[in-house]
Each structure stands twice: as structure tokens, then as C-alpha cells.
Coordinates of C-alpha atoms in Angstrom, one line a residue:
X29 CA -53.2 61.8 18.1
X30 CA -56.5 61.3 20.4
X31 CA -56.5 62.6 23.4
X32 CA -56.6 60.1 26.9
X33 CA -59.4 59.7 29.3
X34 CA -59.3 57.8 32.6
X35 CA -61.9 56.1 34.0
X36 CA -62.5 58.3 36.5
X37 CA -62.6 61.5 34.2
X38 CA -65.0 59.4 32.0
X39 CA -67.6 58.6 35.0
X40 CA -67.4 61.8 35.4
X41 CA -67.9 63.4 32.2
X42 CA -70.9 60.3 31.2
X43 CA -72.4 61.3 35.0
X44 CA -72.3 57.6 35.6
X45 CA -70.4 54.9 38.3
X46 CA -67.5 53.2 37.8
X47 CA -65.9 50.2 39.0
X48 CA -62.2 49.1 39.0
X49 CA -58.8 51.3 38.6
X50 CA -59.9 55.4 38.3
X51 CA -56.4 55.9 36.9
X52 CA -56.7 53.6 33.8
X53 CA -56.9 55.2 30.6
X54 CA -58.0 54.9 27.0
X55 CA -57.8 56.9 23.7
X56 CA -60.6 54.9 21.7
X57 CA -63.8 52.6 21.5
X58 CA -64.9 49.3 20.0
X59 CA -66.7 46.2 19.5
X60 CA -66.7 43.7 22.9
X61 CA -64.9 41.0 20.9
X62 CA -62.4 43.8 19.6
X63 CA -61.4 46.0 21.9
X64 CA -57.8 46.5 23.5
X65 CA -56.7 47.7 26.8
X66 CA -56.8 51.2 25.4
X67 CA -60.2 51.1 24.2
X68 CA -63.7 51.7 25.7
X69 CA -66.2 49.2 24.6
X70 CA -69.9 48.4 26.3
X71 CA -72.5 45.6 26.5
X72 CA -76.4 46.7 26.1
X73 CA -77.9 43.4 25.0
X74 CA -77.5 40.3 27.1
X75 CA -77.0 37.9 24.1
X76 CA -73.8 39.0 24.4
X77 CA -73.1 38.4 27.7
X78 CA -70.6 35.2 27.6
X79 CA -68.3 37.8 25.4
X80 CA -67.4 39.7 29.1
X81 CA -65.1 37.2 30.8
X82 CA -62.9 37.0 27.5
X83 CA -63.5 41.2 26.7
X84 CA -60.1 42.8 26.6
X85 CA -61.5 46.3 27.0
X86 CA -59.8 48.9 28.9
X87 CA -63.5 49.9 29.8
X88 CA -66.5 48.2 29.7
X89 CA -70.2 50.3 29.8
X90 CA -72.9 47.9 31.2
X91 CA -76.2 47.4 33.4
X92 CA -76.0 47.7 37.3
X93 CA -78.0 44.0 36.7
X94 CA -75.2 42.7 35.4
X95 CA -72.7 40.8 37.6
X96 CA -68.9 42.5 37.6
X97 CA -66.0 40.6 37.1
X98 CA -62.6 41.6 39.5
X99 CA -59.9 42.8 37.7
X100 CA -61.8 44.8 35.1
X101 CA -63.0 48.4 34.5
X102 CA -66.7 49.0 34.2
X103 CA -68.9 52.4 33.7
X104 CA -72.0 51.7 35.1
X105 CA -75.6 52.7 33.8
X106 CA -79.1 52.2 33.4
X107 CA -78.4 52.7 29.5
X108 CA -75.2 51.8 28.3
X109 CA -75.9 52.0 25.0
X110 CA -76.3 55.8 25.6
X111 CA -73.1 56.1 27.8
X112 CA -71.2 54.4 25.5
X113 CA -72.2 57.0 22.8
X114 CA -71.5 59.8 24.9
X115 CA -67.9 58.6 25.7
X116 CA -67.8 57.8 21.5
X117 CA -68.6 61.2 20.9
X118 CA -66.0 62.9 23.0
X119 CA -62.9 60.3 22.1
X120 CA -63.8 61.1 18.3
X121 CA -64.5 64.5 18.4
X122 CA -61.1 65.1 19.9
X123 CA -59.4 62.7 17.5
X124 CA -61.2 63.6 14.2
X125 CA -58.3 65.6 12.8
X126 CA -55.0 67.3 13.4
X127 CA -55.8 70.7 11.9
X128 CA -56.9 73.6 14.6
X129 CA -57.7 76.4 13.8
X130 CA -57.3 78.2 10.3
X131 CA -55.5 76.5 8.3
X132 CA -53.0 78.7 6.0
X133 CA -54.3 77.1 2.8
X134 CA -58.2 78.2 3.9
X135 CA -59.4 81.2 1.8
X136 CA -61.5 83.2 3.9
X137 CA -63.1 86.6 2.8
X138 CA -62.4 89.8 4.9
X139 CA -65.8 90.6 5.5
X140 CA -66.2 86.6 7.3
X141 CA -67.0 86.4 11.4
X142 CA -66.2 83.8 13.5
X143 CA -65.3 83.0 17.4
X144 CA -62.0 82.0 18.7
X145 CA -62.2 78.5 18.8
X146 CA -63.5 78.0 15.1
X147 CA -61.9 75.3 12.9
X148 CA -61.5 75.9 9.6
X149 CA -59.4 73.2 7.7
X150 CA -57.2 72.8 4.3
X151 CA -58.3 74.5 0.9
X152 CA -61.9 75.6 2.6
X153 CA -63.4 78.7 0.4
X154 CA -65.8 81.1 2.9
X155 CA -67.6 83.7 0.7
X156 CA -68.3 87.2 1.6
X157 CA -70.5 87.9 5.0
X158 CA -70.7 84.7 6.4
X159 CA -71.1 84.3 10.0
X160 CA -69.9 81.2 12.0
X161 CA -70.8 80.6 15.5
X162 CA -68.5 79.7 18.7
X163 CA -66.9 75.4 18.1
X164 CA -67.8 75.1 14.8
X165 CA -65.5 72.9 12.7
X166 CA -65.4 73.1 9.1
X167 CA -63.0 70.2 7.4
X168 CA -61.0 70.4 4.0
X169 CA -62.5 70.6 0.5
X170 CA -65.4 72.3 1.8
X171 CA -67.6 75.5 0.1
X172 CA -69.4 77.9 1.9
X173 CA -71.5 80.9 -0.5
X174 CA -72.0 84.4 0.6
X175 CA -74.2 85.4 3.5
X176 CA -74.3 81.5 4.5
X177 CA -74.8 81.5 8.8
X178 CA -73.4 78.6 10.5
X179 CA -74.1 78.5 14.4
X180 CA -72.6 76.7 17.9
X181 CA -70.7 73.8 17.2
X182 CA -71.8 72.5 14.0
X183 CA -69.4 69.6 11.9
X184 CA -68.8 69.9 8.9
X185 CA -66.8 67.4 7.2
X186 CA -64.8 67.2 3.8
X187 CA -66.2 68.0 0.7
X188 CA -69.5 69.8 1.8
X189 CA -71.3 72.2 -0.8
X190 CA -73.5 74.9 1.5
X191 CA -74.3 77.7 -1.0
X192 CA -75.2 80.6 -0.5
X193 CA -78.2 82.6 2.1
X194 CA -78.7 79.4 3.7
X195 CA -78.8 78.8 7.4
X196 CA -77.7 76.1 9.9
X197 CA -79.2 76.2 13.1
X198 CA -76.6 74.8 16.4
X199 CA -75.1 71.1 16.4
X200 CA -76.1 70.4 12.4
X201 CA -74.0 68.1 11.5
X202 CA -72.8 68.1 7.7
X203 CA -71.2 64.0 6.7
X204 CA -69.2 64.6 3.5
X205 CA -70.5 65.3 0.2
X206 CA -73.2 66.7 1.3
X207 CA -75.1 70.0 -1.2
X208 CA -77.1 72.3 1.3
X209 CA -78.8 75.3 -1.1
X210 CA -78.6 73.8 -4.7
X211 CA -81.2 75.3 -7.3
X212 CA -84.6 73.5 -7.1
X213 CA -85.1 71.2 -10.2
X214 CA -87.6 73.6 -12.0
X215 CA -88.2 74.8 -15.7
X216 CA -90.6 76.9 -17.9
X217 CA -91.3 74.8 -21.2
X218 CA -91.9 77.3 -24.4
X219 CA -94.4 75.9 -27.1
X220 CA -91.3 74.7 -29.4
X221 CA -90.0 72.4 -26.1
X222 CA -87.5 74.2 -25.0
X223 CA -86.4 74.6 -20.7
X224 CA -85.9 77.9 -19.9
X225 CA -84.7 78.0 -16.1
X226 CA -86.7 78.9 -13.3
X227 CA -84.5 81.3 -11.1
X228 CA -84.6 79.8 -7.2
X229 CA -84.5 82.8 -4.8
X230 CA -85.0 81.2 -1.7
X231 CA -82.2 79.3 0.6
X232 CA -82.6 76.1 3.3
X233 CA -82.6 76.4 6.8
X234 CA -81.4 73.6 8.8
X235 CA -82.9 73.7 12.5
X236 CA -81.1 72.6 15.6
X237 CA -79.4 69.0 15.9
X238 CA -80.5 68.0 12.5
X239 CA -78.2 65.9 10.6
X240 CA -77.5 65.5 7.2
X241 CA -76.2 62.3 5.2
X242 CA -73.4 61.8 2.5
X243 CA -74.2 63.0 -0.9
X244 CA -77.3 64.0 0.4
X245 CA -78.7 67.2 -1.6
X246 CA -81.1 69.6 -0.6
X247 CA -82.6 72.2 -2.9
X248 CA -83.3 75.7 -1.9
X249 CA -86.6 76.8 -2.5
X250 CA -88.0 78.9 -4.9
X251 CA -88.8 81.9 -2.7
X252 CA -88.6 81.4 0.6
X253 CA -87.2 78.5 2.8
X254 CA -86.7 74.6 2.3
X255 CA -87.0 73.6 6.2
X256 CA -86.0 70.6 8.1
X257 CA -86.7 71.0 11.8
X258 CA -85.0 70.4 14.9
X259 CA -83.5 67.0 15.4
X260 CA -84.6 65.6 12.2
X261 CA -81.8 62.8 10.8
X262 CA -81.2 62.2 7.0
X263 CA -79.3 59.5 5.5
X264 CA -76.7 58.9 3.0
X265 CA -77.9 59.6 -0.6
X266 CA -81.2 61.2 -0.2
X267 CA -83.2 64.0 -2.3
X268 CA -85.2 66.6 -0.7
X269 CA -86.6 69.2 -3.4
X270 CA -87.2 72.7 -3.4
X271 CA -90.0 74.6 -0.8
X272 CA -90.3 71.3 1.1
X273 CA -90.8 71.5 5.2
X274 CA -90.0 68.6 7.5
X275 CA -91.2 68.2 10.9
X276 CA -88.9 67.8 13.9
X277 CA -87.3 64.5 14.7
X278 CA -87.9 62.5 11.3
X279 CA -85.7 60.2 10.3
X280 CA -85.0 60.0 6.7
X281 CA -83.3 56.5 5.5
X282 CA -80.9 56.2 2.1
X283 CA -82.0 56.7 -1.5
X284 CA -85.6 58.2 -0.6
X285 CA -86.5 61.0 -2.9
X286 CA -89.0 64.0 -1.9
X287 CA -90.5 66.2 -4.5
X288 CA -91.0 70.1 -4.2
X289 CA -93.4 71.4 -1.5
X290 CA -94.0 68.0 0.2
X291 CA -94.6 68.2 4.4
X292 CA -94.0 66.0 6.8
X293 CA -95.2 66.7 10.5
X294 CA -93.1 65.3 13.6
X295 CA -91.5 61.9 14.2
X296 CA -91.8 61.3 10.7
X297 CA -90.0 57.6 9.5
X298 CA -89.6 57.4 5.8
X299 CA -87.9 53.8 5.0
X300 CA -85.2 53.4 2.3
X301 CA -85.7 54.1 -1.6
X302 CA -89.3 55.8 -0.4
X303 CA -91.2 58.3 -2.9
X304 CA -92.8 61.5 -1.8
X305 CA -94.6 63.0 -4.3
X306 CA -95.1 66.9 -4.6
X307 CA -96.9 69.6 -2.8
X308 CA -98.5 67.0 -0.3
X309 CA -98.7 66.3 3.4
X310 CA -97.9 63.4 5.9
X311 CA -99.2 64.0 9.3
X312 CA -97.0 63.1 12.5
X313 CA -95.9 59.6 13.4
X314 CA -96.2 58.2 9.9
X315 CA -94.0 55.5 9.1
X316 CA -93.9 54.3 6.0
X317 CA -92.0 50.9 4.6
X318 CA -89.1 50.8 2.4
X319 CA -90.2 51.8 -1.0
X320 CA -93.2 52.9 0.4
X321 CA -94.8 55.3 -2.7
X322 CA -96.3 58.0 -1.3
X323 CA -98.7 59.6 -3.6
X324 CA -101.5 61.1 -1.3
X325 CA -101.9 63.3 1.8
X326 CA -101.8 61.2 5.2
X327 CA -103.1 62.3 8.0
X328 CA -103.8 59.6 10.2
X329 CA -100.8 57.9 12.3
X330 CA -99.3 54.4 11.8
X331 CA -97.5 52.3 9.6
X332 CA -97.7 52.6 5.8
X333 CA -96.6 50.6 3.1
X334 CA -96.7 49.9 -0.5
X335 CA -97.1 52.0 -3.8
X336 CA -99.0 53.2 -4.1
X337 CA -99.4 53.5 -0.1
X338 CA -102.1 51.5 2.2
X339 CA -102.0 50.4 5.6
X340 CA -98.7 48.4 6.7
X341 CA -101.5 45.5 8.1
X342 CA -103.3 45.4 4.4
X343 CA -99.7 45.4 2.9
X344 CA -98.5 41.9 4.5
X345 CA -101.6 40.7 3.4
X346 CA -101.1 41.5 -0.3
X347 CA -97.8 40.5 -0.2
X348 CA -98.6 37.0 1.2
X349 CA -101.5 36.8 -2.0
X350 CA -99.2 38.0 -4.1
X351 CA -96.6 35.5 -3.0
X352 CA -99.4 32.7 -4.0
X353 CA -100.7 33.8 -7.2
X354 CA -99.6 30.5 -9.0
X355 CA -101.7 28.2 -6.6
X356 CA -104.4 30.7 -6.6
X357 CA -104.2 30.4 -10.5
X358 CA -103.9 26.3 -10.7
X359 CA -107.2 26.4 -8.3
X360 CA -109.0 28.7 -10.4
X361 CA -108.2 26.3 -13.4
X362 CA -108.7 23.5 -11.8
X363 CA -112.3 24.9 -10.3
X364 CA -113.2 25.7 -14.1
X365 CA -112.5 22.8 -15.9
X366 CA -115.0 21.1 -12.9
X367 CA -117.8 23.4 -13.5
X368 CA -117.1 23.1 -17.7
X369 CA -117.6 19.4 -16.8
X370 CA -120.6 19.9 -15.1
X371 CA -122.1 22.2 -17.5
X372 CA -121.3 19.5 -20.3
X373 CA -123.1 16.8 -17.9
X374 CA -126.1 19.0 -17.7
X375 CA -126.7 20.1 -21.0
X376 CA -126.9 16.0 -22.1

């Protein structure tokens, strides 16, 4: 079972005010129109403010601007969006599983080091030499290859792959299903047509904060390092191939595919289902729109869209041509047979 918070511990904890009874507690969070007595929920946008009188929460997170009403329980911030988060954080972390420890069904090689306080859950396999830093939590079903280093307080939930020589940085964050380290897609093709298999020597190194999606896979590279830098955030189901580098703090959104040796600088936003192609670069603060197809270097910041890629402005206006091509077309015909009848009126 969760663990219970009171207010007061919460205020505390969130480094905020608080408003009401410092002794009442909760064990959860939710939505403003869901929540229960025992549950933390907040208001951030003012749309929903006529949900607060009828709001059942145990504790509410809002705005100082926002007028309290008696006989409820309030956390008080300038971001309660944030505050809210925070208190999600700590009320799942402690409630994720039941498993502390190592569980007996782990299989952990001798030659393994980890702190005190490391999780590791039901039928995890740890290879030879790994190293695992201090809070760490590795759930059931997951993998970990030889000489793989883990660092401070990194989740990893069920069913992750992270093979071997790779490296995770403190606070990466594995969702399920998720490959770190598989061999980049690469082949030889002899005269006759045959693959032969390129070895891939390298590993990936995943920097500080990043976070990485379900079923999300990315290769190891060739020789050295596949990279993804501090705070960078990848979504469910994406593909990053072998020797490619991304900045810090991108954000990476479902089903976008990026080939070997592409770069992306900082503050990178690639939209859903986009296409990087290989062994090119896209400077810092690109965005670029879902299924944006990019197929050349970009240096210059701002918002991309398309494939193959142009500027987000020139986009909308394709888009809106595009979206009128049949009266474009009846105008053209009509504007021909006109000047055909003209021509026939002066040739007579």
C-alpha cells in the first residue's frame, strides 16, 4: 500500500503554503472532478474554476489569486501545475510496487555492485560487472548485459532490454519495453546480394534526467557512443539508429524514426511520426511538425514542417493551396475555354 502524507508534511516537502487542516492526509492524486477525500488534486487553468466548490479532494494545489473556500485543504503556489507534479512524484514513487529490495527470484552475478537501498525486482537477470548506483529501482522482467553502469536513482520498469557496455547517467528513467544498446541496423552486401552483418562495437550513453519511452529502441553505435544528452525526453515507440547524438533537452514525440549518425543540438522538438534522415544535422531550437521529413542539415531556428521540410509559415500556405486545388483547377478551365473563345473570335 502507498504510503500517507498530511498536508502539512506535503507544504513542506513541495516548499509551498497551505491552507486548512495540517493533520489531514492522503495516499493519492487525481483529476478535480475525480478526486476523493484521500486524494491530492490541483487547479492550474481557470476554465476550471466553477469545478472547486463541488471538488471532493482531500487537497487541492492552486494560485494565491485564487479565492479559498472554508472547509477545504489547499497547497498554495505560484505554479500549481508544478506542485502538483512534485507531490505526484513522491505519492507514486512510494506506491509503485511492493517489492524492496532483491527479490529472491532476481539473478544477480557475483561480480554485480550496488548500494544498500537498490531495488531489484522478480526474475531480473544482471550480467557480470555491472555497477548500479545508490536508489536505483529496477522492476521485474528486466535485462541488464555485462559491464552495463546504471547511476543515482534511475527507474526502470518491467520488461526493459539494456545490453551490454552501455551507460545511464543519474535519474534516466526506463518506461517498459524499452531496448537500450541493440545492434545498429547495418550490413555489407557481397556481389551475389547477400547481408553479411556489420559487427556494432560501440554502446549508448544516456545522460542525466533523460527519459526514455515504451518500446522505444535505441541502437548502439558502431564504434563509439549513441548519445542523448541531459534532460532530453523520448516518447513511446520511437527509433533512434546507431552513432546518432542528441542535444540536451529535446523532446522526441511517438513513432518518429532517426537514422544513423543524425545530430540534433539543444531544445530540439521533433513532432510525431517525423523522419530524420542519416548522418545530418539540426541546429538548436528546431521544431519541426508532425511528419515533418527531414532530409537536409538545419541550421537556422524555428518551426519546420513538411517533407520534404520548409518553413512552418510556407507550410500552412501549401497546405491551404493544396486544400483548393479543385477550384484552382475549375478556374484554370474555365479561364481557357474564355481565351480558346477569343482566339476563335480573332482568327475570323
Amino acid at each position: 500500500m502507498s504510503k500517507v502524507f498530511t498536508l502539512e508534511a506535503l507544504a513542506k516537502f513541495a516548499q509551498c503554503d497551505f491552507v486548512g487542516n495540517a493533520n489531514h492526509a492522503v495516499n493519492y492524486v487525481n483529476s478535480l472532478e475525480s478526486a476523493t477525500s484521500n486524494e491530492v488534486s490541483f487547479l492550474a487553468n481557470l476554465r476550471y474554476k466553477d469545478l472547486l466548490p463541488m471538488c471532493q479532494a482531500g487537497i487541492i494545489c492552486i494560485d494565491p489569486s485564487i479565492p479559498l473556500i472554508e472547509g477545504k485543504n489547499f497547497l498554495i503556489s505560484s505554479n500549481p501545475s508544478k506542485t502538483f507534479q512534485i507531490i505526484t512524484d513522491l505519492i507514486l514513487s512510494t506506491a509503485i510496487s511492493g517489492f524492496e529490495k532483491i527479490h529472491p527470484t532476481a539473478v544477480v552475478h557475483e561480480t554485480v555492485k550496488y548500494a544498500e537501498d537498490v531495488v531489484i525486482g522478480p526474475h531480473v537477470t544482471i550480467d557480470q560487472n555491472v555497477s548500479i548506483g545508490k536508489g536505483t529501482k529496477i522492476y521485474a522482467n528486466t535485462f541488464i548485459g555485462s559491464n552495463v553502469v546504471l547511476g543515482e536513482n534511475c527507474i526502470i520498469y518491467p520488461g526493459v532490454v539494456i545490453r551490454e557496455h552501455c551507460i545511464l547517467h543519474n535519474r534516466v528513467i526506463l518506461q517498459p519495453g524499452a531496448v537500450i544498446g541493440a545492434c545498429g541496423f547495418g550490413y555489407i552486401t557481397d556481389p551475389s546480394g547477400h547481408h553479411h552483418k556489420i559487427p556494432q562495437l560501440g554502446n549508448v550513453i544516456l545522460e542525466d534526467d533523460v527519459e526514455i519511452g515504451a518500446n522505444t529502441t535505441i541502437d548502439r553505435a558502431r564504434f563509439k557512443h549513441t548519445s542523448i544528452s541531459k534532460g532530453t525526453k523520448i516518447d513511446n515507440l520511437v527509433q533512434i539508429g546507431h552513432n546518432v547524438t542528441l542535444g540536451k533537452h529535446n523532446i522526441i514525440v511517438s513513432q518518429t524514426g532517426i537514422s544513423g549518425s543524425a545530430k540534433t543540438g539543444d531544445h530540439v522538438i521533433l513532432g510525431g511520426q517525423a523522419g530524420v534522415m542519416g548522418h545530418i544535422e539540426i541546429g538548436d531550437h528546431v521544431q519541426v511538425a508532425t511528419r515533418g521529413g527531414v532530409s537536409k542539415t538545419i541550421k537556422k531556428p524555428g518551426q519546420y514542417g513538411g517533407s520534404p521540410l520548409q518553413p512552418f509559415q510556407d507550410f500552412n500556405k501549401n497546405r491551404v493551396h493544396l486544400r483548393n486545388i479543385e477550384k484552382y483547377i475549375k478556374r484554370i478551365e474555365e479561364l481557357e475555354s474564355r481565351l480558346q473563345a477569343l482566339e476563335k473570335l480573332i482568327t475570323k
